[in-house]
CSV table of C-alpha atoms in Angstrom, one decimal:
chain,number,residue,atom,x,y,z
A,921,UNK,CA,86.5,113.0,116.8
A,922,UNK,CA,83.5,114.6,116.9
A,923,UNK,CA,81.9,114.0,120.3
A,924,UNK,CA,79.8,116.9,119.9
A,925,UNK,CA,77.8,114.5,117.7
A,926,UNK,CA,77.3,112.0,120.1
A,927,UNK,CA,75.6,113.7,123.4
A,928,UNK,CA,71.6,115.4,123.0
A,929,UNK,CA,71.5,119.0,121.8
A,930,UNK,CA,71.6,120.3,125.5
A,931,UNK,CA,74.9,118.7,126.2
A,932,UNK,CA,76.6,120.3,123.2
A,933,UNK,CA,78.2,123.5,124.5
A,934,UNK,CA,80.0,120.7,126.8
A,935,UNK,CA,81.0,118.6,124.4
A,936,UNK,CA,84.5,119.1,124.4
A,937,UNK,CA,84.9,119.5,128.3
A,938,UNK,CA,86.9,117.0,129.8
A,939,UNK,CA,84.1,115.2,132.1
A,940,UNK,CA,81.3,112.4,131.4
A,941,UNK,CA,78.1,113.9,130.0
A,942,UNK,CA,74.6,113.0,130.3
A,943,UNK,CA,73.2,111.1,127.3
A,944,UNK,CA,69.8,110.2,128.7
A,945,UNK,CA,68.1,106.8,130.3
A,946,UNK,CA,70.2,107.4,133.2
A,947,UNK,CA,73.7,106.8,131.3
A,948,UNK,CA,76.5,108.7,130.5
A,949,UNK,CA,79.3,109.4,128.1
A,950,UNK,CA,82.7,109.0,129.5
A,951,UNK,CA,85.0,111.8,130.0
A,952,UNK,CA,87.7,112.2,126.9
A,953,UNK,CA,90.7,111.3,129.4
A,954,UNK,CA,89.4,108.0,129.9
A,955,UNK,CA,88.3,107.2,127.1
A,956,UNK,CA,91.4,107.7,125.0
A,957,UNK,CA,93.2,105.5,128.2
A,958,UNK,CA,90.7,102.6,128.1
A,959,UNK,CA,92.0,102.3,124.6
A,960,UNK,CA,95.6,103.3,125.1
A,961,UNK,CA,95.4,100.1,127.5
A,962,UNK,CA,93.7,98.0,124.8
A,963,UNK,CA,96.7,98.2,122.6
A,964,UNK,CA,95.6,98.2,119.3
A,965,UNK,CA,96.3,97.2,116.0
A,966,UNK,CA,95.0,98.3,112.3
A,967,UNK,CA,94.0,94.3,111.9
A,968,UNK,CA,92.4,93.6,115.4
A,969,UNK,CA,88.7,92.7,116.1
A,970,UNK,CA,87.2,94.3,119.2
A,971,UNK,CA,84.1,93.9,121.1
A,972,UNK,CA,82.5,97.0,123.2
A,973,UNK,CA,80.0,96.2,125.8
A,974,UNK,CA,78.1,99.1,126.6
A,975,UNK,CA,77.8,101.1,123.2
A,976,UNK,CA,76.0,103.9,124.8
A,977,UNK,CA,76.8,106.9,122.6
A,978,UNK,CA,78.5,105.5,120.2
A,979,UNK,CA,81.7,107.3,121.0
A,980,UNK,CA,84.0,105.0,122.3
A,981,UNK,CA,82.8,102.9,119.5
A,982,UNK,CA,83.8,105.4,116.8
A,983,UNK,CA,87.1,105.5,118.7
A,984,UNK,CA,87.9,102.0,118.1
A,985,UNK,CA,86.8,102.1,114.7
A,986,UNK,CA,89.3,104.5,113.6
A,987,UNK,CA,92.6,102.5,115.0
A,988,UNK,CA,90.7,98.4,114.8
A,989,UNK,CA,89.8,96.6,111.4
A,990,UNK,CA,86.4,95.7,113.3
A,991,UNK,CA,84.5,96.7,115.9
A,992,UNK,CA,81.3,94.8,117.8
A,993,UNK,CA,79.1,96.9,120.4
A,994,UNK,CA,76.6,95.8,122.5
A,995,UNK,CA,74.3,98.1,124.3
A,996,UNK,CA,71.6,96.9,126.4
A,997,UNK,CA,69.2,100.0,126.2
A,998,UNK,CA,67.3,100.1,123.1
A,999,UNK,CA,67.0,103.8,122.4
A,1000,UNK,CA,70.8,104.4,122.9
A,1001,UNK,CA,71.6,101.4,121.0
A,1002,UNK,CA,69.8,102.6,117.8
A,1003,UNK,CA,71.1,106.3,118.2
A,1004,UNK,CA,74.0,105.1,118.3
A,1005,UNK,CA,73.4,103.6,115.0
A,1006,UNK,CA,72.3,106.6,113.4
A,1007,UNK,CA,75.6,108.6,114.2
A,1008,UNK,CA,77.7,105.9,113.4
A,1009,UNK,CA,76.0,105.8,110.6
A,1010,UNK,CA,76.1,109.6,109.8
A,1011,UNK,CA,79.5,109.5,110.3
A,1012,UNK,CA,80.8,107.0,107.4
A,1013,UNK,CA,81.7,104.4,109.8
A,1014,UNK,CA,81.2,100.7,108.0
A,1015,UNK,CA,83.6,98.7,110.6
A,1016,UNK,CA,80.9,99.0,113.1
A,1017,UNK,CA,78.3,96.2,114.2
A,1018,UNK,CA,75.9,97.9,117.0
A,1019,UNK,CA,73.5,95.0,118.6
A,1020,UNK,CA,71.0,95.9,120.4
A,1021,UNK,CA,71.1,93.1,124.2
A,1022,UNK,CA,72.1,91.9,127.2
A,1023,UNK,CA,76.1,92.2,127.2
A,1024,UNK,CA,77.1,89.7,129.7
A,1025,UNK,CA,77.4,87.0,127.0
A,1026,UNK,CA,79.6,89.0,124.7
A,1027,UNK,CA,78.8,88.3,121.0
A,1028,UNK,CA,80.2,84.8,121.0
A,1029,UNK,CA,79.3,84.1,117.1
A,1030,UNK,CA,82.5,86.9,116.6
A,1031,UNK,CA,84.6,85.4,119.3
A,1032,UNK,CA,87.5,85.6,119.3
A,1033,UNK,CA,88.2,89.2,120.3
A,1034,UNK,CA,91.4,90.8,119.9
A,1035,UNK,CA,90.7,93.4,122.8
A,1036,UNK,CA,87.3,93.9,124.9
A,1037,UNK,CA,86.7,97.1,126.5
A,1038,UNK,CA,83.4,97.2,129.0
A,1039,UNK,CA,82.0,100.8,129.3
A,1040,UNK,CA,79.9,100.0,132.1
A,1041,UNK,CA,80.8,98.4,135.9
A,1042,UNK,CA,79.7,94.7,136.7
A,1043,UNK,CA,80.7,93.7,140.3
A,1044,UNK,CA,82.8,90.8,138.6
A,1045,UNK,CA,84.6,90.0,135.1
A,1046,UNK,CA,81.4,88.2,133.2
A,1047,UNK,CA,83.2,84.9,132.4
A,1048,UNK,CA,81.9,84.8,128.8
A,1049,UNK,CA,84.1,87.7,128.1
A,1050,UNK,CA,87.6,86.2,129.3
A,1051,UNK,CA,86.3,83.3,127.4
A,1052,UNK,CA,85.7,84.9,123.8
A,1053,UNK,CA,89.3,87.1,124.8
A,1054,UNK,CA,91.8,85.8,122.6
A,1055,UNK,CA,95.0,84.6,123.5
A,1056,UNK,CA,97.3,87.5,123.4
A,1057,UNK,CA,94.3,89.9,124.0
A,1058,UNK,CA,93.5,92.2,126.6
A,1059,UNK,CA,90.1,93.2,128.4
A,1060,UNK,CA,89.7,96.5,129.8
A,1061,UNK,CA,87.2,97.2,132.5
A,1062,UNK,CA,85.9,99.0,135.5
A,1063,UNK,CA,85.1,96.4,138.3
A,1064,UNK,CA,82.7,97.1,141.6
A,1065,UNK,CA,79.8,98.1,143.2
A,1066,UNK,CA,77.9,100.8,142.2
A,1067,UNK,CA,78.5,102.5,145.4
A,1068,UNK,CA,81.8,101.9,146.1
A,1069,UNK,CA,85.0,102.4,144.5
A,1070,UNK,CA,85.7,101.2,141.1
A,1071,UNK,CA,88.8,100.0,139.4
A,1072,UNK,CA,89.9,100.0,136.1
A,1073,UNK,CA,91.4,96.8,135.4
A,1074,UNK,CA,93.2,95.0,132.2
A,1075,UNK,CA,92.9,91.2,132.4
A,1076,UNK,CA,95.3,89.8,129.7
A,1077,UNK,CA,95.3,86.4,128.7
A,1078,UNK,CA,98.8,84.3,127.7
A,1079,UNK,CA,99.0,82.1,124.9
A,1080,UNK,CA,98.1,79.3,127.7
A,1081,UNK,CA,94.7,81.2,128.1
A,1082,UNK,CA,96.2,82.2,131.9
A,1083,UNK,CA,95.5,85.4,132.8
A,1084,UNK,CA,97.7,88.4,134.3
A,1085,UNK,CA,95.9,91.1,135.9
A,1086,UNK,CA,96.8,95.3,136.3
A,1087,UNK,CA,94.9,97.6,138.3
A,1088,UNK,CA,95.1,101.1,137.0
A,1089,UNK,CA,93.0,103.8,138.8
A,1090,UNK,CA,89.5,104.1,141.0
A,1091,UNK,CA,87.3,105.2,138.3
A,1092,UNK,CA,83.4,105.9,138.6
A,1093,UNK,CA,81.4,104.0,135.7
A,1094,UNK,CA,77.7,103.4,135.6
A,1095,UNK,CA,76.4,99.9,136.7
A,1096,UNK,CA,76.8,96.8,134.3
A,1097,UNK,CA,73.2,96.4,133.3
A,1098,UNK,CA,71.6,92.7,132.4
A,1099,UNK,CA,68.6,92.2,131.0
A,1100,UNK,CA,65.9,89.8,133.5
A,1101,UNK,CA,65.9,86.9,130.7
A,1102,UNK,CA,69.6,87.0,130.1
A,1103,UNK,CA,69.1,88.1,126.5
C-alpha cells in the first residue's frame, strides 16, 4: 500500500515510519500497526460490505478495499473527505463510496454492514452503528475521552442481534467529531 500517497508532501520522508502522521485540520493518519490490527480484528471476507467512519486520508479506506467487495466512508471534514477522493481515485479504487458528513448516523441507506471500523474516538458506541451492524458482524473502535485513556474495542453482534464485547489495548485516537445539525 502506498501510504506515501496519502499524507501532504511534508509528511512523505515519514511515510513508511511506524507512527500516526499529520494530515492537516487537526487530524491524523494512524500508525501502520494499528491499522493493519483494526482490520485484522474486523475479520474480513472478499464478499463483505464495510462502513468506515472517519475516512480521513483515505488509507484505511484503501485498506479495506483491497480484502472487502465494498467499502463506505464517512468523513466529517470536507477538505479531507474530497482528498481523500482524489487518491482513491488515483489509485484505481472503484469499491469505494467516500461521503462527505456527520458519521454518527452511519450510512443507514447501505445498512447492513458486514464490519464497521471507527477511525476516530466517540466517548460512547453511536447506537446507529450497532444498529446497521449485521448479525454476525463486528465493529471495531476506540472508546473515550479525549483526555483520557482510550480502548480499542470489537462489539460483535450474535445472530440474536446480542452483543459480546473484547477490549484490546489503550490506544490514542483523535476525538469523534459531529457536525452542530446532526448532518
Amino acid at each position: 500500500m502506498p501510504r506515501h500517497r496519502f499524507v501532504p508532501a511534508d509528511a512523505r520522508a515519514f511515510a513508511y515510519e511506524d507512527m500516526p502522521l499529520p494530515i492537516g485540520n487537526d487530524q491524523t493518519i494512524s500508525q501502520p500497526y494499528i491499522v493493519a490490527l483494526m482490520t485484522e480484528l474486523a475479520a474480513l471476507d472478499a464478499d463483505d460490505v464495510v462502513l468506515e467512519i472517519g475516512t480521513g486520508s483515505g488509507y484505511q479506506a484503501a485498506v479495506l478495499a483491497e480484502i472487502a467487495r465494498e467499502v463506505y466512508t464517512v468523513e466529517i471534514i470536507e477538505p479531507l473527505g474530497r482528498r481523500a477522493m482524489e487518491v482513491l481515485e488515483e489509485l484505481g479504487y472503484k469499491n469505494v463510496a467516500v461521503r462527505i458528513g456527520d458519521g454518527y448516523a452511519g450510512w443507514p441507506e447501505k445498512a447492513p454492514f458486514d464490519a464497521i471500523l471507527v477511525t476516530a474516538a466517540p466517548e460512547e458506541v453511536p447506537a446507529p452503528l450497532i444498529e446497521q451492524l449485521k448479525p454476525g458482524g463486528r465493529l471495531v473502535i476506540p472508546v473515550g475521552a479525549e483526555d483520557a485513556t482510550q480502548i480499542l474495542r470489537v462489539l460483535e453482534k450474535d445472530s440474536a442481534g446480542q452483543l459480546a464485547t473484547t477490549d484490546v489495548l489503550p490506544v490514542r485516537f483523535v476525538p469523534f467529531l459531529r457536525s452542530l445539525d446532526g448532518r
